[in-house]
C-alpha cells in the first residue's frame, strides 16, 4: 500500500522503552528521570516522539520502582499509557507489544534517545507500511576490529557495516509474532525480526540521534541545539504607551520606535533569529516599511518563530533581562512571561524575565531609555538535507 501519513486510516502506536536502570550513568537512579534542561530525559524523548504527529498512542515500558514517578511526569500528556517492563530489553519489548491495543504499525524507540527527529520517525513508518519494517541506521565511519577468544584481531570491512539506532518500526502482527517465537536476548528489535525470517528494511538515521548511556552523554549538548543572543535599546518619550513583553504598563512615558517598540520582545526576536541563523529584525521588519508601523511585537515574534520553524528550529527556553530605572516591573513579569511563552509555543516556566536598574548611570539610569538582552535556546526539529 502507499503511505499517506496521517491521512491514512491505519492505526500507528509507539512503544518507548524506559525500564532500564541506567546504571552506566552512575546517577543512582533511572537516567530517564534525570532533569535535562527544563525537562527530564523521558519528557524530552516523549515530546520528540509526539512531535511527528504520527502515533495514535504512546506506551511507556517502565520499571516497577519508577512507575509512580513516571506517572506523575506524564499525567498531562494525552494518549500516553504505562506498561511494566521486564528485567531485560527483550522482555520489556515483548511485554510492551502484548499490552498494546490492536494496531497496524508499531514504532519502537529507546527512551534514552531524546534527540530523534520527527523526519526519522515518519520515514520509518513509511518504510514499515510499504516494506514491513523501517529501522533507523547509519553507515559506520570508524574502523571496527573484532577479537576472538584467543585475542586474535580481525579488521572488518567498514563499507559493509551499519550502526543501528531507533526508532525501529514494524507491522505490528509481524514483530509481535517474532518476539513470541524468539528465545534469547537481543540488543535491538531488527535482530528478533530477522530471526523470525523477515528481511529488515533500513531508513537513514542521524548522527544527532545519540543514545544517552554514560554520565558524559548527559553533559553533552546535541550539536543541533543552538543558542542565540539578542539585545535592543529604545528611547523613552512622552505620549507613547509603555509595552514590555506584550504587556501595557502604566507610566508617563513609553518606548519610541516604528512598531510598539517592545524592547524586551525585540531582544528575544533577535536571539531567536540568531540561533536559527537568520537575519536580524531590522532586515526582516525594516523601520521604513509602513506595514510595520505600530506593529504588535508579540505578533512579530510569532512570525519570527514561523521563519525559524522553516529552518527546522523551535525555541526551548528563554532567559531575558530588562534594564530600566523606572517604573518597577516586578508586578508585571508574570504576564510578560505568559505572553512570550504563548508566542514561542513553550511553557511559561521555560521563560525567565528579570529586571534591573543601572544605578542611575547612563541614559537608562537617567530615565531616557530602556534596554533588554535575551538568550534563546533552540532545538533542531528537522534534519539538514544534503541537497
Tab-separated table of C-alpha atoms in Angstrom:
chain	number	residue	atom	x	y	z
A	1	UNK	CA	0.000	0.000	0.000
A	2	UNK	CA	1.040	3.589	-0.482
A	3	UNK	CA	1.861	5.507	2.692
A	4	UNK	CA	-0.034	8.798	3.087
A	5	UNK	CA	0.995	9.854	6.606
A	6	UNK	CA	-1.913	10.622	8.938
A	7	UNK	CA	-4.424	10.848	6.116
A	8	UNK	CA	-4.039	7.055	6.038
A	9	UNK	CA	-6.683	5.268	8.090
A	10	UNK	CA	-4.245	2.726	9.563
A	11	UNK	CA	-3.504	2.769	13.301
A	12	UNK	CA	0.041	3.588	14.433
A	13	UNK	CA	1.192	3.141	18.020
A	14	UNK	CA	4.534	3.909	19.646
A	15	UNK	CA	6.355	1.878	22.292
A	16	UNK	CA	9.007	3.843	24.212
A	17	UNK	CA	11.405	1.783	26.322
A	18	UNK	CA	12.156	3.283	29.749
A	19	UNK	CA	12.522	0.251	32.020
A	20	UNK	CA	16.314	0.139	32.216
A	21	UNK	CA	18.271	1.034	35.324
A	22	UNK	CA	20.701	3.403	33.595
A	23	UNK	CA	23.491	2.155	35.849
A	24	UNK	CA	26.256	3.208	33.460
A	25	UNK	CA	25.420	6.873	34.022
A	26	UNK	CA	26.344	6.497	37.699
A	27	UNK	CA	23.346	8.589	38.756
A	28	UNK	CA	21.974	6.125	41.280
A	29	UNK	CA	18.524	6.377	39.672
A	30	UNK	CA	16.999	5.833	36.246
A	31	UNK	CA	18.555	8.260	33.738
A	32	UNK	CA	15.095	8.739	32.206
A	33	UNK	CA	14.182	10.745	35.317
A	34	UNK	CA	17.249	12.989	35.074
A	35	UNK	CA	16.474	16.667	34.553
A	36	UNK	CA	17.682	17.503	31.076
A	37	UNK	CA	17.436	21.288	30.822
A	38	UNK	CA	13.857	22.252	31.676
A	39	UNK	CA	12.516	18.697	31.369
A	40	UNK	CA	13.581	15.158	32.157
A	41	UNK	CA	15.145	12.866	29.567
A	42	UNK	CA	11.853	10.958	29.402
A	43	UNK	CA	9.758	14.072	28.753
A	44	UNK	CA	12.212	15.288	26.110
A	45	UNK	CA	12.026	11.944	24.309
A	46	UNK	CA	8.257	11.822	24.598
A	47	UNK	CA	7.984	15.347	23.155
A	48	UNK	CA	10.179	14.280	20.236
A	49	UNK	CA	8.063	11.209	19.501
A	50	UNK	CA	4.812	13.150	19.727
A	51	UNK	CA	6.121	16.000	17.549
A	52	UNK	CA	5.877	13.772	14.477
A	53	UNK	CA	2.065	13.648	14.921
A	54	UNK	CA	2.150	10.075	13.626
A	55	UNK	CA	1.372	7.892	16.655
A	56	UNK	CA	-2.238	7.424	17.766
A	57	UNK	CA	-0.954	6.484	21.217
A	58	UNK	CA	2.296	6.008	23.125
A	59	UNK	CA	3.008	3.254	25.655
A	60	UNK	CA	5.969	3.515	28.024
A	61	UNK	CA	7.611	0.410	29.461
A	62	UNK	CA	8.820	1.286	32.960
A	63	UNK	CA	10.457	-0.469	35.886
A	64	UNK	CA	8.149	-1.065	38.882
A	65	UNK	CA	10.225	1.208	41.136
A	66	UNK	CA	9.891	4.098	38.671
A	67	UNK	CA	6.201	3.751	37.899
A	68	UNK	CA	4.857	6.366	40.326
A	69	UNK	CA	7.462	8.955	39.275
A	70	UNK	CA	6.800	8.335	35.576
A	71	UNK	CA	3.028	8.565	36.037
A	72	UNK	CA	3.474	11.954	37.679
A	73	UNK	CA	5.710	13.189	34.836
A	74	UNK	CA	3.360	12.170	32.035
A	75	UNK	CA	-0.027	12.895	33.604
A	76	UNK	CA	-0.527	15.969	31.400
A	77	UNK	CA	0.147	14.056	28.169
A	78	UNK	CA	-2.772	12.699	26.152
A	79	UNK	CA	-2.930	9.117	24.853
A	80	UNK	CA	0.123	8.044	26.872
A	81	UNK	CA	-0.095	4.832	28.911
A	82	UNK	CA	2.312	2.817	31.054
A	83	UNK	CA	3.243	-0.858	30.966
A	84	UNK	CA	5.503	-2.583	33.493
A	85	UNK	CA	8.670	-3.667	31.724
A	86	UNK	CA	10.801	-6.753	32.211
A	87	UNK	CA	14.279	-7.467	33.525
A	88	UNK	CA	15.817	-7.271	30.035
A	89	UNK	CA	15.210	-5.175	26.943
A	90	UNK	CA	13.859	-8.178	25.064
A	91	UNK	CA	11.396	-9.000	27.828
A	92	UNK	CA	10.310	-5.347	28.083
A	93	UNK	CA	9.622	-5.083	24.360
A	94	UNK	CA	7.613	-8.314	24.347
A	95	UNK	CA	5.519	-7.210	27.326
A	96	UNK	CA	5.037	-3.800	25.782
A	97	UNK	CA	3.921	-5.221	22.443
A	98	UNK	CA	1.462	-7.570	24.132
A	99	UNK	CA	-0.007	-4.671	26.111
A	100	UNK	CA	-0.842	-2.615	23.022
A	101	UNK	CA	-4.327	-2.337	21.647
A	102	UNK	CA	-4.662	-3.723	18.126
A	103	UNK	CA	-2.771	-1.632	15.580
A	104	UNK	CA	-1.230	-1.865	12.117
A	105	UNK	CA	2.176	-0.319	12.772
A	106	UNK	CA	4.279	-0.049	15.929
A	107	UNK	CA	7.195	2.331	16.418
A	108	UNK	CA	9.718	1.016	18.969
A	109	UNK	CA	12.043	3.695	20.345
A	110	UNK	CA	14.640	3.887	23.107
A	111	UNK	CA	13.604	6.356	25.777
A	112	UNK	CA	17.270	7.337	26.066
A	113	UNK	CA	17.296	8.818	22.535
A	114	UNK	CA	15.769	12.269	23.180
A	115	UNK	CA	17.177	13.868	20.021
A	116	UNK	CA	15.303	11.821	17.440
A	117	UNK	CA	13.984	13.993	14.597
A	118	UNK	CA	10.361	13.710	13.529
A	119	UNK	CA	11.537	13.088	9.967
A	120	UNK	CA	13.211	9.839	11.024
A	121	UNK	CA	10.032	8.648	12.743
A	122	UNK	CA	7.943	9.481	9.702
A	123	UNK	CA	10.323	7.786	7.259
A	124	UNK	CA	10.487	4.652	9.435
A	125	UNK	CA	6.674	4.440	9.473
A	126	UNK	CA	6.526	4.958	5.710
A	127	UNK	CA	9.002	2.114	5.217
A	128	UNK	CA	7.051	-0.165	7.563
A	129	UNK	CA	3.826	0.435	5.650
A	130	UNK	CA	5.479	-0.269	2.321
A	131	UNK	CA	8.094	-2.931	3.192
A	132	UNK	CA	7.152	-4.315	6.593
A	133	UNK	CA	9.842	-2.534	8.603
A	134	UNK	CA	11.792	0.698	8.885
A	135	UNK	CA	14.954	0.618	11.004
A	136	UNK	CA	16.947	3.826	11.522
A	137	UNK	CA	20.634	3.230	10.761
A	138	UNK	CA	23.806	4.970	9.616
A	139	UNK	CA	26.954	3.809	7.804
A	140	UNK	CA	29.846	3.184	10.201
A	141	UNK	CA	32.580	5.820	9.895
A	142	UNK	CA	35.074	4.348	12.383
A	143	UNK	CA	37.250	1.354	11.625
A	144	UNK	CA	35.873	-1.634	13.549
A	145	UNK	CA	38.007	-4.571	14.709
A	146	UNK	CA	36.811	-7.912	16.034
A	147	UNK	CA	38.651	-10.056	18.567
A	148	UNK	CA	38.085	-13.747	19.185
A	149	UNK	CA	38.535	-15.740	22.398
A	150	UNK	CA	42.256	-16.120	21.727
A	151	UNK	CA	42.780	-12.382	21.350
A	152	UNK	CA	43.293	-12.581	17.601
A	153	UNK	CA	42.209	-9.361	15.877
A	154	UNK	CA	40.318	-9.111	12.620
A	155	UNK	CA	39.621	-5.823	10.849
A	156	UNK	CA	36.082	-5.710	9.486
A	157	UNK	CA	35.220	-4.192	6.127
A	158	UNK	CA	33.835	-0.782	7.073
A	159	UNK	CA	31.857	-0.304	3.853
A	160	UNK	CA	29.690	-3.280	4.791
A	161	UNK	CA	28.881	-2.105	8.332
A	162	UNK	CA	25.978	-0.021	9.591
A	163	UNK	CA	25.180	1.324	13.058
A	164	UNK	CA	21.586	0.605	14.042
A	165	UNK	CA	19.544	3.137	16.028
A	166	UNK	CA	15.908	3.512	16.983
A	167	UNK	CA	13.147	4.106	16.025
A	168	UNK	CA	12.628	0.627	14.639
A	169	UNK	CA	9.188	0.386	13.129
A	170	UNK	CA	7.291	-2.722	12.045
A	171	UNK	CA	3.976	-4.138	11.001
A	172	UNK	CA	2.550	-4.957	14.408
A	173	UNK	CA	1.468	-8.548	13.775
A	174	UNK	CA	4.878	-9.464	12.338
A	175	UNK	CA	7.040	-8.053	15.136
A	176	UNK	CA	4.695	-9.432	17.819
A	177	UNK	CA	4.896	-12.931	16.343
A	178	UNK	CA	8.676	-12.569	16.032
A	179	UNK	CA	9.062	-11.716	19.731
A	180	UNK	CA	6.749	-14.529	20.813
A	181	UNK	CA	8.866	-17.006	18.846
A	182	UNK	CA	12.236	-15.612	19.943
A	183	UNK	CA	14.296	-17.465	22.549
A	184	UNK	CA	17.192	-15.498	23.980
A	185	UNK	CA	18.260	-11.879	24.325
A	186	UNK	CA	18.739	-9.263	21.621
A	187	UNK	CA	20.059	-5.708	21.797
A	188	UNK	CA	17.780	-4.485	19.024
A	189	UNK	CA	14.430	-5.357	17.510
A	190	UNK	CA	15.586	-5.921	13.938
A	191	UNK	CA	17.619	-8.930	15.147
A	192	UNK	CA	14.449	-10.512	16.549
A	193	UNK	CA	12.588	-9.663	13.352
A	194	UNK	CA	15.369	-11.192	11.240
A	195	UNK	CA	15.462	-14.349	13.379
A	196	UNK	CA	11.795	-14.901	12.546
A	197	UNK	CA	12.633	-14.969	8.841
A	198	UNK	CA	11.726	-11.395	7.945
A	199	UNK	CA	14.025	-9.130	5.919
A	200	UNK	CA	14.691	-5.798	7.704
A	201	UNK	CA	14.456	-2.577	5.695
A	202	UNK	CA	16.523	0.433	6.739
A	203	UNK	CA	15.980	4.191	6.689
A	204	UNK	CA	18.528	6.948	7.179
A	205	UNK	CA	19.164	7.795	10.827
A	206	UNK	CA	21.107	10.780	12.147
A	207	UNK	CA	24.431	11.320	13.981
A	208	UNK	CA	22.441	13.545	16.349
A	209	UNK	CA	20.163	10.677	17.358
A	210	UNK	CA	22.525	9.607	20.131
A	211	UNK	CA	21.627	7.236	22.938
A	212	UNK	CA	22.362	8.535	26.424
A	213	UNK	CA	24.439	5.814	28.084
A	214	UNK	CA	27.137	7.367	30.274
A	215	UNK	CA	27.390	10.411	32.531
A	216	UNK	CA	29.293	12.244	29.787
A	217	UNK	CA	26.319	11.864	27.471
A	218	UNK	CA	24.193	13.772	29.972
A	219	UNK	CA	26.616	16.685	29.836
A	220	UNK	CA	26.763	16.904	26.055
A	221	UNK	CA	24.658	19.375	24.178
A	222	UNK	CA	23.244	17.995	20.988
A	223	UNK	CA	25.144	19.568	18.125
A	224	UNK	CA	21.867	20.541	16.502
A	225	UNK	CA	20.914	22.666	19.517
A	226	UNK	CA	21.544	26.374	19.155
A	227	UNK	CA	21.819	29.387	21.457
A	228	UNK	CA	21.190	32.926	20.237
A	229	UNK	CA	21.879	36.280	21.895
A	230	UNK	CA	19.657	39.310	21.325
A	231	UNK	CA	19.959	42.914	22.505
A	232	UNK	CA	17.867	46.023	21.914
A	233	UNK	CA	17.555	49.569	23.248
A	234	UNK	CA	14.839	52.191	22.773
A	235	UNK	CA	14.361	55.797	23.791
A	236	UNK	CA	11.635	56.767	26.256
A	237	UNK	CA	9.258	59.533	25.147
A	238	UNK	CA	6.042	61.112	26.317
A	239	UNK	CA	2.725	60.347	24.612
A	240	UNK	CA	3.732	56.728	23.972
A	241	UNK	CA	2.362	53.583	25.619
A	242	UNK	CA	4.934	51.552	27.501
A	243	UNK	CA	4.731	47.999	26.171
A	244	UNK	CA	7.051	45.336	27.577
A	245	UNK	CA	6.659	41.625	26.954
A	246	UNK	CA	3.348	42.318	25.256
A	247	UNK	CA	2.062	43.949	28.446
A	248	UNK	CA	0.832	47.544	28.769
A	249	UNK	CA	2.483	49.102	31.821
A	250	UNK	CA	1.059	52.395	33.154
A	251	UNK	CA	3.828	55.032	33.032
A	252	UNK	CA	4.240	58.653	31.995
A	253	UNK	CA	6.480	57.671	29.080
A	254	UNK	CA	6.633	54.919	26.523
A	255	UNK	CA	9.296	53.426	24.293
A	256	UNK	CA	9.736	55.117	20.945
A	257	UNK	CA	10.033	53.173	17.716
A	258	UNK	CA	8.408	52.296	14.399
A	259	UNK	CA	6.470	49.405	15.958
A	260	UNK	CA	5.221	49.307	19.545
A	261	UNK	CA	8.954	49.387	20.472
A	262	UNK	CA	8.678	46.461	22.877
A	263	UNK	CA	12.377	46.323	23.711
A	264	UNK	CA	12.085	43.017	25.584
A	265	UNK	CA	10.344	41.170	22.768
A	266	UNK	CA	12.717	42.708	20.221
A	267	UNK	CA	15.700	41.271	22.099
A	268	UNK	CA	14.018	37.848	22.170
A	269	UNK	CA	13.235	38.102	18.453
A	270	UNK	CA	16.866	38.830	17.627
A	271	UNK	CA	18.024	35.994	19.896
A	272	UNK	CA	15.649	33.610	18.130
A	273	UNK	CA	16.782	34.735	14.680
A	274	UNK	CA	20.433	34.488	15.715
A	275	UNK	CA	20.032	30.903	16.926
A	276	UNK	CA	18.249	29.921	13.708
A	277	UNK	CA	20.912	31.563	11.537
A	278	UNK	CA	18.526	34.179	10.145
A	279	UNK	CA	18.910	37.961	9.568
A	280	UNK	CA	18.006	40.293	12.434
A	281	UNK	CA	14.690	42.109	12.855
A	282	UNK	CA	15.998	45.255	11.175
A	283	UNK	CA	16.323	43.259	7.971
A	284	UNK	CA	13.100	41.277	8.285
A	285	UNK	CA	10.918	44.116	9.611
A	286	UNK	CA	12.537	47.371	8.420
A	287	UNK	CA	11.546	50.581	10.202
A	288	UNK	CA	10.783	52.287	6.878
A	289	UNK	CA	8.092	49.776	5.932
A	290	UNK	CA	4.615	51.279	6.608
A	291	UNK	CA	3.034	47.894	7.308
A	292	UNK	CA	5.073	47.555	10.498
A	293	UNK	CA	4.169	50.989	11.875
A	294	UNK	CA	2.741	50.470	15.346
A	295	UNK	CA	3.023	46.710	14.918
A	296	UNK	CA	2.385	44.419	17.884
A	297	UNK	CA	5.804	42.926	18.663
A	298	UNK	CA	4.277	39.760	20.083
A	299	UNK	CA	2.729	39.128	16.654
A	300	UNK	CA	6.112	39.800	15.050
A	301	UNK	CA	7.670	37.288	17.444
A	302	UNK	CA	5.193	34.694	16.171
A	303	UNK	CA	6.306	35.449	12.599
A	304	UNK	CA	9.933	35.048	13.700
A	305	UNK	CA	9.080	31.630	15.153
A	306	UNK	CA	7.470	30.645	11.852
A	307	UNK	CA	10.632	31.624	9.981
A	308	UNK	CA	12.760	29.671	12.470
A	309	UNK	CA	10.452	26.660	12.051
A	310	UNK	CA	11.037	26.785	8.305
A	311	UNK	CA	14.720	26.324	9.093
A	312	UNK	CA	13.788	23.431	11.376
A	313	UNK	CA	14.274	25.168	14.757
A	314	UNK	CA	11.975	25.617	17.759
A	315	UNK	CA	12.600	27.532	20.982
A	316	UNK	CA	13.053	25.546	24.185
A	317	UNK	CA	13.834	28.267	26.743
A	318	UNK	CA	14.493	31.989	27.128
A	319	UNK	CA	16.365	33.997	29.724
A	320	UNK	CA	15.932	37.773	29.401
A	321	UNK	CA	16.817	40.900	31.354
A	322	UNK	CA	15.134	44.312	31.117
A	323	UNK	CA	17.306	47.291	32.082
A	324	UNK	CA	15.185	50.216	33.300
A	325	UNK	CA	15.473	52.772	36.094
A	326	UNK	CA	11.701	53.230	36.309
A	327	UNK	CA	8.967	52.007	36.631
A	328	UNK	CA	9.045	48.974	38.882
A	329	UNK	CA	8.345	45.902	36.763
A	330	UNK	CA	8.099	43.076	39.292
A	331	UNK	CA	4.286	43.049	39.312
A	332	UNK	CA	4.113	42.673	35.534
A	333	UNK	CA	6.732	39.995	34.894
A	334	UNK	CA	4.349	37.045	35.277
A	335	UNK	CA	2.137	38.342	32.493
A	336	UNK	CA	5.172	39.088	30.310
A	337	UNK	CA	6.376	35.511	30.674
A	338	UNK	CA	2.961	34.138	29.721
A	339	UNK	CA	2.742	36.338	26.609
A	340	UNK	CA	6.244	35.446	25.453
A	341	UNK	CA	5.759	31.736	26.134
A	342	UNK	CA	2.497	31.680	24.169
A	343	UNK	CA	4.174	33.342	21.181
A	344	UNK	CA	7.106	30.900	21.294
A	345	UNK	CA	4.892	27.865	21.832
A	346	UNK	CA	6.598	26.798	25.075
A	347	UNK	CA	5.614	26.615	28.747
A	348	UNK	CA	5.797	29.791	30.820
A	349	UNK	CA	8.231	28.105	33.221
A	350	UNK	CA	10.679	27.910	30.286
A	351	UNK	CA	10.734	31.713	30.068
A	352	UNK	CA	12.622	33.721	32.654
A	353	UNK	CA	12.396	37.512	32.733
A	354	UNK	CA	14.203	39.667	35.270
A	355	UNK	CA	14.595	43.417	35.671
A	356	UNK	CA	17.464	45.558	36.846
A	357	UNK	CA	18.455	49.202	37.062
A	358	UNK	CA	21.741	50.841	36.115
A	359	UNK	CA	22.018	52.653	39.445
A	360	UNK	CA	21.177	55.985	37.767
A	361	UNK	CA	24.099	55.661	35.358
A	362	UNK	CA	23.865	56.432	31.639
A	363	UNK	CA	20.777	57.072	29.543
A	364	UNK	CA	18.920	54.234	31.232
A	365	UNK	CA	19.731	55.487	34.701
A	366	UNK	CA	18.678	58.990	33.640
A	367	UNK	CA	15.306	57.651	32.562
A	368	UNK	CA	15.875	58.417	28.887
A	369	UNK	CA	15.619	54.867	27.620
A	370	UNK	CA	15.361	51.140	28.288
A	371	UNK	CA	17.350	48.173	27.060
A	372	UNK	CA	16.947	44.405	27.109
A	373	UNK	CA	19.087	41.374	26.429
A	374	UNK	CA	17.950	37.791	25.848
A	375	UNK	CA	19.458	34.348	25.466
A	376	UNK	CA	17.272	31.996	23.429
A	377	UNK	CA	17.885	28.246	23.344
A	378	UNK	CA	16.543	26.335	20.355
A	379	UNK	CA	16.403	22.714	19.260
A	380	UNK	CA	16.562	21.234	15.799
A	381	UNK	CA	13.245	19.672	14.819
A	382	UNK	CA	14.151	18.737	11.245
A	383	UNK	CA	17.262	17.145	9.782
A	384	UNK	CA	19.518	19.085	7.454
A	385	UNK	CA	19.228	17.966	3.864
A	386	UNK	CA	22.369	17.363	1.840
A	387	UNK	CA	20.676	18.592	-1.348
